[in-house]
């Protein structure tokens, strides 16, 4: 029999990495400062009708100016690691050629401040803010972008590499390729299925080239992919095939390439109308050695091949499908509780994807590089923010992580998404994922009850260790 929640004692390994994550365009602001160039997200967010409320990342949560305060907050919460992303156009305004020393300086100061606070810096080199000049030259559908990315990765490492051990190349190539170039929900907002599959291939190639350039003794390199548990809505053949297709495009396309140096035959067959732009040797580069894999997990997809089911929720203005060749597939709900994104909460999917990677692929240390939930948080009369739903979400998912570790999955760390409320892409500031509440008028930071809860989890090295939980 299962012990009750209050009695459960779920300790994590003592060297488990406890962190929180953010991304540059979602938090930095200061878009016109110190020589930063323009990214596709600047251009996109300033296009009318594509971001809820016309919101932009121009100011965001002003982290560029408040990073010291933010690091102090992380320190007060006891975070062991901070996953952030580096803005390519801040470092290299045109995406190639001239380097912007002031941009690099910002990340140098951030890294130094983190290290002084005893927090490991975990930079991600690409979290979707492609320099606009590279998009103008063809963007990710153009092969050259992969080579430019590897050059940029190298110059960042030359600048801060002496102080950084754990590097992530690309974040969620599925989103960057398919929301960016197929559905157009994300920057650059193109709706061209062939461009999107070429983008996916070139993002992976960029990862492989960058990993090859960055890896050396004492340096660990990985990529972060957004994985989903995928289930068919029924045992009907068209639903089972729908699950195969969505699992193929969302999970196996990226996992097989990164961990095995191949694309799945059935996915290539589904994408048959398109030219991915694969050249000889590419898959050897993409599948080259990595030291860790980042898994971003939010929810399960239940899919159907029958006519008439609703599309997945990918933006407030979703119009086209982000599933090239599988546009007909619908998404159904199980009737479970939902977050403010309309995403059903299902922590069993996290254990499922972690176990799947550990059992179906060659061994690689795993990190949950994002997991979290948006809820409609409000500041109470007393000035605090109570978010029991987020605590329950995180607690359930950490229990799933613990179960995976107990079953032998090499899970080495967990990063909550997100450290603080921020610019949630097409949803602007309307969706709050933070452990820390942000008053977007005053930029005041208010740790939510989930932040205090997570802090105690970190302090005790596990969930369910205090009677208050
Ligand atoms: C991830 N979808 O984005 C990102 O890595 C974060 O920057 C983001 O804030 C977080 O998850 C929460 O959304 C996604 O529509 C955005 O399928 C959209 C989708 C998936 C992930």
CSV table of C-alpha atoms and ligand atoms in Angstrom, one decimal:
chain,number,residue,atom,x,y,z
A,1,UNK,CA,0.0,0.0,0.0
A,2,UNK,CA,1.1,3.6,-0.7
A,3,UNK,CA,2.0,5.7,2.3
A,4,UNK,CA,0.0,8.9,2.6
A,5,UNK,CA,1.6,12.0,1.2
A,6,UNK,CA,2.5,13.4,4.6
A,7,UNK,CA,4.3,10.2,5.5
A,8,UNK,CA,6.2,9.9,2.3
A,9,UNK,CA,10.0,10.5,2.5
A,10,UNK,CA,11.4,10.9,-1.0
A,11,UNK,CA,15.0,11.9,-0.9
A,12,UNK,CA,16.9,12.7,-4.1
A,13,UNK,CA,20.6,12.0,-4.7
A,14,UNK,CA,22.8,14.4,-2.7
A,15,UNK,CA,24.4,15.6,-6.0
A,16,UNK,CA,21.1,16.2,-7.7
A,17,UNK,CA,21.0,19.6,-9.4
A,18,UNK,CA,18.2,21.8,-8.2
A,19,UNK,CA,17.5,24.8,-10.4
A,20,UNK,CA,15.2,27.2,-12.2
A,21,UNK,CA,15.1,28.4,-15.8
A,22,UNK,CA,14.5,31.5,-17.9
A,23,UNK,CA,15.2,32.6,-21.5
A,24,UNK,CA,16.7,35.9,-22.7
A,25,UNK,CA,13.9,37.4,-24.7
A,26,UNK,CA,11.4,36.5,-22.0
A,27,UNK,CA,13.1,38.4,-19.2
A,28,UNK,CA,15.9,40.7,-20.3
A,29,UNK,CA,14.3,43.8,-21.9
A,30,UNK,CA,16.8,46.4,-22.8
A,31,UNK,CA,16.4,45.5,-26.4
A,32,UNK,CA,18.0,48.7,-27.7
A,33,UNK,CA,20.8,49.0,-25.2
A,34,UNK,CA,24.6,48.5,-25.4
A,35,UNK,CA,24.7,47.6,-29.1
A,36,UNK,CA,22.2,44.7,-29.1
A,37,UNK,CA,21.0,43.8,-32.6
A,38,UNK,CA,17.5,42.9,-33.6
A,39,UNK,CA,16.1,39.4,-33.3
A,40,UNK,CA,13.2,37.7,-35.0
A,41,UNK,CA,11.3,38.0,-31.8
A,42,UNK,CA,11.7,41.8,-31.8
A,43,UNK,CA,10.3,41.9,-35.3
A,44,UNK,CA,7.5,39.4,-34.7
A,45,UNK,CA,6.3,41.0,-31.4
A,46,UNK,CA,6.1,44.4,-33.1
A,47,UNK,CA,3.9,42.9,-35.8
A,48,UNK,CA,0.2,43.8,-35.0
A,49,UNK,CA,-2.1,40.8,-34.2
A,50,UNK,CA,0.4,38.1,-33.4
A,51,UNK,CA,1.0,38.5,-29.6
A,52,UNK,CA,-1.9,38.8,-27.1
A,53,UNK,CA,-2.4,42.4,-26.0
A,54,UNK,CA,0.3,43.6,-28.4
A,55,UNK,CA,2.8,42.8,-25.7
A,56,UNK,CA,6.5,42.8,-26.6
A,57,UNK,CA,9.8,41.9,-24.8
A,58,UNK,CA,11.0,45.5,-25.0
A,59,UNK,CA,11.1,45.8,-21.2
A,60,UNK,CA,10.0,42.3,-20.1
A,61,UNK,CA,11.1,42.0,-16.5
A,62,UNK,CA,14.1,44.3,-16.9
A,63,UNK,CA,16.5,41.5,-15.9
A,64,UNK,CA,19.2,43.2,-17.9
A,65,UNK,CA,19.3,45.9,-15.3
A,66,UNK,CA,18.1,43.9,-12.3
A,67,UNK,CA,20.2,40.8,-12.7
A,68,UNK,CA,22.0,41.4,-9.4
A,69,UNK,CA,18.7,41.5,-7.5
A,70,UNK,CA,17.5,38.4,-9.4
A,71,UNK,CA,20.6,36.5,-8.5
A,72,UNK,CA,20.2,37.5,-4.9
A,73,UNK,CA,16.7,36.2,-5.0
A,74,UNK,CA,17.9,32.9,-6.4
A,75,UNK,CA,20.5,32.7,-3.7
A,76,UNK,CA,17.9,33.4,-1.0
A,77,UNK,CA,15.8,30.5,-2.4
A,78,UNK,CA,18.9,28.2,-2.3
A,79,UNK,CA,19.0,27.4,-6.0
A,80,UNK,CA,22.0,25.3,-6.9
A,81,UNK,CA,21.9,26.1,-10.6
A,82,UNK,CA,20.3,28.7,-12.9
A,83,UNK,CA,19.5,27.9,-16.5
A,84,UNK,CA,19.3,31.1,-18.7
A,85,UNK,CA,19.8,31.8,-22.3
A,86,UNK,CA,22.2,34.0,-24.1
A,87,UNK,CA,20.8,36.4,-26.7
A,88,UNK,CA,22.6,35.9,-29.9
A,89,UNK,CA,21.9,39.4,-31.3
A,90,UNK,CA,23.2,40.9,-28.0
A,91,UNK,CA,26.5,39.2,-28.5
A,92,UNK,CA,26.7,39.3,-32.3
A,93,UNK,CA,24.2,41.9,-33.6
A,94,UNK,CA,24.1,40.6,-37.2
A,95,UNK,CA,24.5,36.9,-36.4
A,96,UNK,CA,27.9,36.8,-38.0
A,97,UNK,CA,31.0,38.9,-38.0
A,98,UNK,CA,31.4,41.7,-35.5
A,99,UNK,CA,31.2,40.8,-31.8
A,100,UNK,CA,29.5,43.2,-29.4
A,101,UNK,CA,31.8,43.4,-26.4
A,102,UNK,CA,29.2,45.1,-24.2
A,103,UNK,CA,26.8,42.2,-24.9
A,104,UNK,CA,29.4,39.7,-23.9
A,105,UNK,CA,30.2,41.7,-20.8
A,106,UNK,CA,26.6,41.4,-19.6
A,107,UNK,CA,26.8,37.6,-19.6
A,108,UNK,CA,30.3,37.7,-18.0
A,109,UNK,CA,28.9,39.9,-15.2
A,110,UNK,CA,25.9,37.5,-14.8
A,111,UNK,CA,28.1,34.4,-14.7
A,112,UNK,CA,30.4,36.1,-12.1
A,113,UNK,CA,27.5,37.1,-10.0
A,114,UNK,CA,26.1,33.6,-10.1
A,115,UNK,CA,29.4,32.0,-9.2
A,116,UNK,CA,30.0,34.5,-6.3
A,117,UNK,CA,26.6,33.4,-5.0
A,118,UNK,CA,27.5,29.7,-5.3
A,119,UNK,CA,25.0,29.1,-8.2
A,120,UNK,CA,26.1,27.0,-11.2
A,121,UNK,CA,25.5,28.9,-14.5
A,122,UNK,CA,23.8,26.7,-17.1
A,123,UNK,CA,23.6,28.8,-20.3
A,124,UNK,CA,21.6,27.9,-23.3
A,125,UNK,CA,23.0,29.3,-26.5
A,126,UNK,CA,19.8,29.4,-28.5
A,127,UNK,CA,16.3,30.0,-27.1
A,128,UNK,CA,14.7,31.3,-30.2
A,129,UNK,CA,16.0,34.8,-30.7
A,130,UNK,CA,17.7,34.5,-34.1
A,131,UNK,CA,19.4,37.6,-35.3
A,132,UNK,CA,17.1,39.3,-37.8
A,133,UNK,CA,19.9,39.6,-40.3
A,134,UNK,CA,20.2,35.8,-40.5
A,135,UNK,CA,16.5,35.5,-40.9
A,136,UNK,CA,16.7,38.0,-43.8
A,137,UNK,CA,19.4,35.7,-45.3
A,138,UNK,CA,17.0,32.7,-45.1
A,139,UNK,CA,16.8,31.9,-41.4
A,140,UNK,CA,16.9,28.3,-40.2
A,141,UNK,CA,15.7,26.9,-43.5
A,142,UNK,CA,19.0,28.0,-44.9
A,143,UNK,CA,21.9,25.7,-44.2
A,144,UNK,CA,24.3,28.5,-43.6
A,145,UNK,CA,22.5,29.4,-40.3
A,146,UNK,CA,23.8,26.2,-38.7
A,147,UNK,CA,27.4,27.2,-39.4
A,148,UNK,CA,26.8,30.7,-38.1
A,149,UNK,CA,25.4,29.2,-34.9
A,150,UNK,CA,28.5,27.1,-34.4
A,151,UNK,CA,30.7,30.2,-34.8
A,152,UNK,CA,28.6,32.2,-32.3
A,153,UNK,CA,28.8,29.3,-29.9
A,154,UNK,CA,32.6,29.2,-30.2
A,155,UNK,CA,32.9,32.9,-29.5
A,156,UNK,CA,30.7,32.8,-26.5
A,157,UNK,CA,32.8,30.0,-25.1
A,158,UNK,CA,36.0,31.9,-25.7
A,159,UNK,CA,34.5,34.8,-23.6
A,160,UNK,CA,33.0,32.9,-20.7
A,161,UNK,CA,34.1,29.3,-21.1
A,162,UNK,CA,36.6,29.4,-18.3
A,163,UNK,CA,33.7,29.8,-15.9
A,164,UNK,CA,31.0,27.6,-17.4
A,165,UNK,CA,30.9,23.8,-17.3
A,166,UNK,CA,27.4,22.9,-18.5
A,167,UNK,CA,26.3,24.2,-21.9
A,168,UNK,CA,23.0,23.7,-23.7
A,169,UNK,CA,23.2,24.3,-27.4
A,170,UNK,CA,19.6,24.7,-28.6
A,171,UNK,CA,16.3,24.8,-26.7
A,172,UNK,CA,13.2,23.0,-28.1
A,173,UNK,CA,14.1,22.7,-31.8
A,174,UNK,CA,10.5,21.5,-32.3
A,175,UNK,CA,9.1,24.8,-31.3
A,176,UNK,CA,11.8,26.8,-33.2
A,177,UNK,CA,11.2,24.9,-36.4
A,178,UNK,CA,7.5,24.1,-36.4
A,179,UNK,CA,5.9,27.0,-34.4
A,180,UNK,CA,8.3,29.4,-36.1
A,181,UNK,CA,8.1,28.2,-39.7
A,182,UNK,CA,5.0,26.0,-40.1
A,183,UNK,CA,2.2,27.3,-37.9
A,184,UNK,CA,3.7,30.8,-37.6
A,185,UNK,CA,2.6,31.0,-34.0
A,186,UNK,CA,6.2,32.0,-33.1
A,187,UNK,CA,8.8,34.2,-34.7
A,188,UNK,CA,9.5,34.5,-37.6
A,189,UNK,CA,5.9,33.7,-38.2
A,190,UNK,CA,6.3,31.9,-41.5
A,191,UNK,CA,3.7,29.3,-42.7
A,192,UNK,CA,5.7,27.1,-45.0
A,193,UNK,CA,5.9,23.3,-44.1
A,194,UNK,CA,8.9,22.7,-46.3
A,195,UNK,CA,10.8,25.6,-44.7
A,196,UNK,CA,9.9,24.2,-41.2
A,197,UNK,CA,11.3,20.7,-41.8
A,198,UNK,CA,14.5,22.2,-43.3
A,199,UNK,CA,14.6,24.5,-40.2
A,200,UNK,CA,14.4,21.4,-37.9
A,201,UNK,CA,17.2,19.7,-39.7
A,202,UNK,CA,19.4,22.8,-39.6
A,203,UNK,CA,18.7,23.5,-36.0
A,204,UNK,CA,19.9,19.9,-35.2
A,205,UNK,CA,22.9,20.4,-37.5
A,206,UNK,CA,23.7,23.7,-35.7
A,207,UNK,CA,23.6,21.8,-32.4
A,208,UNK,CA,25.9,19.1,-33.7
A,209,UNK,CA,28.5,21.6,-35.1
A,210,UNK,CA,28.3,23.6,-31.9
A,211,UNK,CA,28.7,20.5,-29.7
A,212,UNK,CA,31.7,19.5,-31.7
A,213,UNK,CA,33.3,22.9,-31.2
A,214,UNK,CA,32.5,23.3,-27.5
A,215,UNK,CA,33.2,19.8,-26.1
A,216,UNK,CA,36.5,19.3,-24.3
A,217,UNK,CA,37.8,18.1,-20.9
A,218,UNK,CA,35.8,19.6,-18.1
A,219,UNK,CA,33.0,20.9,-20.4
A,220,UNK,CA,29.6,19.2,-20.7
A,221,UNK,CA,27.4,19.9,-23.7
A,222,UNK,CA,23.8,18.9,-24.4
A,223,UNK,CA,20.6,20.0,-26.1
A,224,UNK,CA,17.1,20.5,-24.6
A,225,UNK,CA,14.1,19.0,-26.3
A,226,UNK,CA,10.4,19.3,-25.5
A,227,UNK,CA,9.1,15.8,-25.1
A,228,UNK,CA,5.5,14.7,-24.7
A,229,UNK,CA,3.9,11.5,-23.7
A,230,UNK,CA,1.6,10.7,-26.7
A,231,UNK,CA,-1.4,8.4,-26.4
A,232,UNK,CA,-4.0,7.4,-29.1
A,233,UNK,CA,-7.5,8.5,-28.2
A,234,UNK,CA,-8.7,4.9,-28.9
A,235,UNK,CA,-7.4,1.6,-30.2
A,236,UNK,CA,-8.8,2.4,-33.6
A,237,UNK,CA,-6.2,2.2,-36.4
A,238,UNK,CA,-6.5,5.8,-37.3
A,239,UNK,CA,-5.9,6.9,-33.7
A,240,UNK,CA,-2.9,4.6,-33.3
A,241,UNK,CA,-1.4,6.0,-36.5
A,242,UNK,CA,-2.0,9.5,-35.3
A,243,UNK,CA,-0.1,8.7,-32.1
A,244,UNK,CA,2.7,7.2,-34.2
A,245,UNK,CA,2.9,10.3,-36.3
A,246,UNK,CA,2.8,12.9,-33.5
A,247,UNK,CA,5.3,10.9,-31.4
A,248,UNK,CA,7.5,10.7,-34.5
A,249,UNK,CA,7.5,14.4,-35.3
A,250,UNK,CA,7.6,15.6,-31.7
A,251,UNK,CA,9.8,13.1,-30.0
A,252,UNK,CA,11.6,10.5,-32.1
A,253,UNK,CA,12.7,12.8,-34.9
A,254,UNK,CA,14.8,14.7,-32.4
A,255,UNK,CA,15.8,11.8,-30.0
A,256,UNK,CA,16.8,9.5,-32.8
A,257,UNK,CA,18.9,12.2,-34.5
A,258,UNK,CA,20.6,13.4,-31.3
A,259,UNK,CA,21.2,10.1,-29.6
A,260,UNK,CA,21.5,7.7,-32.6
A,261,UNK,CA,22.5,9.8,-35.6
A,262,UNK,CA,19.5,8.8,-37.7
A,263,UNK,CA,16.0,10.0,-38.6
A,264,UNK,CA,13.2,7.5,-38.1
A,265,UNK,CA,12.2,5.9,-41.4
A,266,UNK,CA,8.4,6.3,-40.7
A,267,UNK,CA,8.8,10.0,-40.0
A,268,UNK,CA,10.9,10.5,-43.2
A,269,UNK,CA,8.1,8.7,-45.0
A,270,UNK,CA,5.5,11.0,-43.5
A,271,UNK,CA,7.6,14.0,-44.6
A,272,UNK,CA,8.1,12.5,-48.1
A,273,UNK,CA,6.8,15.5,-50.0
A,274,UNK,CA,9.5,17.7,-48.5
A,275,UNK,CA,13.2,18.1,-49.0
A,276,UNK,CA,14.9,18.4,-45.6
A,277,UNK,CA,18.2,19.4,-47.1
A,278,UNK,CA,20.1,16.5,-45.6
A,279,UNK,CA,23.7,16.2,-46.9
A,280,UNK,CA,26.1,13.3,-46.5
A,281,UNK,CA,27.7,13.3,-43.0
A,282,UNK,CA,25.0,15.5,-41.4
A,283,UNK,CA,23.6,12.8,-39.2
A,284,UNK,CA,27.1,11.9,-38.0
A,285,UNK,CA,27.5,15.4,-36.8
A,286,UNK,CA,24.1,15.7,-35.3
A,287,UNK,CA,24.5,12.3,-33.5
A,288,UNK,CA,28.0,13.1,-32.3
A,289,UNK,CA,28.7,12.6,-28.6
A,290,UNK,CA,26.9,14.7,-26.0
A,291,UNK,CA,27.3,14.7,-22.2
A,292,UNK,CA,23.6,15.2,-21.2
A,293,UNK,CA,20.2,15.6,-22.6
A,294,UNK,CA,17.7,18.2,-21.4
A,295,UNK,CA,14.1,17.2,-21.3
A,296,UNK,CA,11.4,19.8,-21.1
A,297,UNK,CA,8.1,18.4,-20.1
A,298,UNK,CA,4.7,20.0,-19.7
A,299,UNK,CA,1.9,17.6,-20.7
A,300,UNK,CA,0.6,14.6,-22.5
A,301,UNK,CA,-0.9,14.6,-26.0
A,302,UNK,CA,-4.0,12.4,-26.7
A,303,UNK,CA,-4.5,12.3,-30.4
A,304,UNK,CA,-7.0,11.1,-33.0
A,305,UNK,CA,-6.9,10.6,-36.7
A,306,UNK,CA,-10.7,11.1,-36.9
A,307,UNK,CA,-12.1,14.2,-38.6
A,308,UNK,CA,-13.1,17.2,-36.6
A,309,UNK,CA,-11.1,17.1,-33.4
A,310,UNK,CA,-9.6,20.3,-32.1
A,311,UNK,CA,-6.0,21.3,-32.8
A,312,UNK,CA,-3.5,21.5,-30.0
A,313,UNK,CA,-3.3,24.9,-28.2
A,314,UNK,CA,-0.1,26.6,-29.4
A,315,UNK,CA,-1.0,30.3,-29.4
A,316,UNK,CA,-4.0,32.6,-29.0
A,317,UNK,CA,-4.1,33.1,-32.7
A,318,UNK,CA,-3.3,29.6,-33.9
A,319,UNK,CA,-4.3,29.3,-37.6
A,320,UNK,CA,-2.1,26.8,-39.3
A,321,UNK,CA,-0.8,23.4,-38.1
A,322,UNK,CA,2.7,22.9,-36.7
A,323,UNK,CA,2.6,19.2,-37.8
A,324,UNK,CA,3.8,19.1,-41.5
A,325,UNK,CA,2.3,16.1,-43.3
A,326,UNK,CA,0.1,15.3,-40.3
A,327,UNK,CA,-2.1,18.4,-40.4
A,328,UNK,CA,-5.3,16.3,-40.1
A,329,UNK,CA,-4.5,15.1,-36.6
A,330,UNK,CA,-6.7,16.2,-33.7
A,331,UNK,CA,-6.0,16.6,-30.0
A,332,UNK,CA,-8.5,15.4,-27.4
A,333,UNK,CA,-8.7,15.9,-23.6
A,334,UNK,CA,-8.9,13.3,-20.9
A,335,UNK,CA,-10.9,15.6,-18.6
A,336,UNK,CA,-8.0,16.1,-16.1
A,337,UNK,CA,-7.4,19.4,-14.3
A,338,UNK,CA,-5.8,22.1,-16.6
A,339,UNK,CA,-3.3,24.9,-16.1
A,340,UNK,CA,-4.0,28.4,-17.3
A,341,UNK,CA,-2.6,27.4,-20.7
A,342,UNK,CA,-5.4,24.8,-21.1
A,343,UNK,CA,-2.8,22.1,-20.8
A,344,UNK,CA,-4.0,19.0,-18.9
A,345,UNK,CA,-1.9,18.1,-15.9
A,346,UNK,CA,-0.5,14.6,-16.1
A,347,UNK,CA,2.7,13.9,-14.2
A,348,UNK,CA,2.6,10.2,-15.3
A,349,UNK,CA,3.8,11.5,-18.7
A,350,UNK,CA,7.0,12.8,-17.2
A,351,UNK,CA,8.0,9.5,-15.8
A,352,UNK,CA,7.0,7.9,-19.1
A,353,UNK,CA,9.2,10.2,-21.3
A,354,UNK,CA,12.2,9.9,-18.9
A,355,UNK,CA,11.9,6.1,-18.8
A,356,UNK,CA,11.4,5.9,-22.5
A,357,UNK,CA,14.6,7.9,-23.2
A,358,UNK,CA,16.5,5.7,-20.6
A,359,UNK,CA,15.3,2.4,-22.0
A,360,UNK,CA,15.0,2.9,-25.8
A,361,UNK,CA,18.2,5.0,-26.4
A,362,UNK,CA,21.9,4.8,-25.7
A,363,UNK,CA,22.7,5.9,-22.1
A,364,UNK,CA,23.0,9.6,-21.5
A,365,UNK,CA,22.6,11.6,-18.2
A,366,UNK,CA,19.2,13.3,-18.2
A,367,UNK,CA,18.1,16.7,-16.7
A,368,UNK,CA,14.6,18.0,-16.6
A,369,UNK,CA,15.5,21.4,-18.0
A,370,UNK,CA,12.0,22.8,-17.9
A,371,UNK,CA,8.8,21.8,-16.0
A,372,UNK,CA,6.2,24.0,-14.6
A,373,UNK,CA,2.7,25.5,-14.9
A,374,UNK,CA,0.9,28.8,-15.5
A,375,UNK,CA,-1.9,29.7,-13.2
A,376,UNK,CA,-3.9,32.9,-12.6
A,377,UNK,CA,-1.9,34.2,-9.7
A,378,UNK,CA,-3.0,37.2,-7.8
A,379,UNK,CA,-1.4,39.3,-5.0
A,380,UNK,CA,-3.5,39.0,-1.8
A,381,UNK,CA,-4.4,41.9,0.4
A,382,UNK,CA,-1.5,41.0,2.6
A,383,UNK,CA,0.9,41.4,-0.3
A,384,UNK,CA,1.7,37.7,-0.8
A,385,UNK,CA,0.9,35.3,-3.6
A,386,UNK,CA,-0.6,31.9,-2.7
A,387,UNK,CA,-0.3,29.4,-5.5
A,388,UNK,CA,-1.2,26.0,-4.1
A,389,UNK,CA,-2.0,24.7,-7.6
A,390,UNK,CA,1.6,25.3,-8.7
A,391,UNK,CA,2.9,23.6,-5.6
A,392,UNK,CA,0.7,20.6,-6.3
A,393,UNK,CA,1.9,20.5,-9.9
A,394,UNK,CA,5.6,20.7,-9.0
A,395,UNK,CA,5.2,18.2,-6.2
A,396,UNK,CA,3.5,15.7,-8.4
A,397,UNK,CA,6.1,16.0,-11.1
A,398,UNK,CA,9.0,15.8,-8.7
A,399,UNK,CA,7.5,12.6,-7.3
A,400,UNK,CA,7.4,11.3,-10.9
A,401,UNK,CA,11.1,12.2,-11.2
A,402,UNK,CA,11.8,10.4,-8.0
A,403,UNK,CA,10.0,7.3,-9.2
A,404,UNK,CA,12.0,7.4,-12.5
A,405,UNK,CA,15.3,7.6,-10.6
A,406,UNK,CA,14.2,4.7,-8.3
A,407,UNK,CA,13.5,2.7,-11.5
A,408,UNK,CA,17.1,3.4,-12.7
A,409,UNK,CA,16.7,6.4,-14.9
A,410,UNK,CA,19.9,8.5,-14.9
A,411,UNK,CA,18.1,11.8,-14.0
A,412,UNK,CA,20.6,14.2,-12.5
A,413,UNK,CA,18.8,17.4,-12.0
A,414,UNK,CA,15.6,19.4,-12.3
A,415,UNK,CA,15.0,23.0,-13.4
A,416,UNK,CA,11.6,24.6,-12.7
A,417,UNK,CA,10.1,26.7,-15.4
A,418,UNK,CA,10.2,29.5,-14.6
A,419,UNK,CA,12.2,31.4,-12.0
A,420,UNK,CA,9.9,34.4,-12.5
A,421,UNK,CA,6.8,35.5,-14.5
A,422,UNK,CA,7.9,36.6,-17.9
A,423,UNK,CA,7.0,37.2,-21.6
A,424,UNK,CA,5.2,34.0,-22.5
A,425,UNK,CA,5.7,34.3,-26.3
A,426,UNK,CA,2.4,34.6,-28.2
A,427,UNK,CA,0.5,35.0,-24.9
A,428,UNK,CA,2.5,38.0,-23.8
A,429,UNK,CA,2.4,38.8,-20.1
A,430,UNK,CA,-1.0,37.1,-19.7
A,431,UNK,CA,0.4,33.7,-18.6
A,432,UNK,CA,2.4,33.5,-15.4
A,433,UNK,CA,4.8,30.5,-15.0
A,434,UNK,CA,7.0,32.0,-12.3
A,435,UNK,CA,8.0,30.8,-8.8
A,436,UNK,CA,8.4,34.6,-8.3
A,437,UNK,CA,5.5,36.9,-9.1
A,438,UNK,CA,6.3,40.1,-11.1
A,439,UNK,CA,4.3,43.3,-10.9
A,440,UNK,CA,4.8,44.3,-14.5
A,441,UNK,CA,4.1,48.0,-13.6
A,442,UNK,CA,6.6,48.4,-10.8
A,443,UNK,CA,8.9,45.4,-11.6
A,444,UNK,CA,8.6,44.3,-8.0
A,445,UNK,CA,9.5,40.7,-7.4
A,446,UNK,CA,7.3,38.8,-4.9
A,447,UNK,CA,8.3,35.1,-4.3
A,448,UNK,CA,5.1,33.1,-4.5
A,449,UNK,CA,4.3,30.4,-1.9
A,450,UNK,CA,5.6,27.9,-4.5
A,451,UNK,CA,9.0,29.6,-4.3
A,452,UNK,CA,9.1,29.1,-0.6
A,453,UNK,CA,8.0,25.5,-1.0
A,454,UNK,CA,10.6,24.8,-3.7
A,455,UNK,CA,13.2,26.4,-1.5
A,456,UNK,CA,12.4,24.0,1.4
A,457,UNK,CA,12.4,21.1,-1.1
A,458,UNK,CA,15.9,22.1,-2.1
A,459,UNK,CA,17.0,22.6,1.5
A,460,UNK,CA,15.7,19.1,2.5
A,461,UNK,CA,16.9,17.5,-0.7
A,462,UNK,CA,13.5,16.0,-1.6
A,463,UNK,CA,9.7,16.2,-1.6
A,464,UNK,CA,7.4,15.3,1.2
A,465,UNK,CA,10.0,15.8,3.9
A,466,UNK,CA,8.2,18.3,6.1
A,467,UNK,CA,4.9,17.8,7.8
A,468,UNK,CA,3.7,21.1,6.2
A,469,UNK,CA,3.7,19.3,2.9
B,1,LIG,C1,8.5,26.3,-23.7
B,1,LIG,N1,3.5,24.7,-27.6
B,1,LIG,O1,7.8,26.8,-24.8
B,1,LIG,C2,9.7,27.2,-23.7
B,1,LIG,O2,11.0,26.6,-23.7
B,1,LIG,C3,9.6,28.3,-22.7
B,1,LIG,O3,10.3,29.4,-23.2
B,1,LIG,C4,8.1,28.6,-22.5
B,1,LIG,O4,8.0,29.8,-21.7
B,1,LIG,C5,7.5,27.4,-21.8
B,1,LIG,O5,7.7,26.2,-22.6
B,1,LIG,C6,6.1,27.5,-21.5
B,1,LIG,O6,5.3,27.6,-22.6
B,1,LIG,C7,6.7,26.2,-25.4
B,1,LIG,O7,2.7,25.4,-28.0
B,1,LIG,C8,5.8,27.0,-26.1
B,1,LIG,O8,3.5,23.4,-27.9
B,1,LIG,C9,4.8,26.5,-26.8
B,1,LIG,C10,4.6,25.2,-26.9
B,1,LIG,C11,5.5,24.3,-26.2
B,1,LIG,C12,6.5,24.8,-25.5
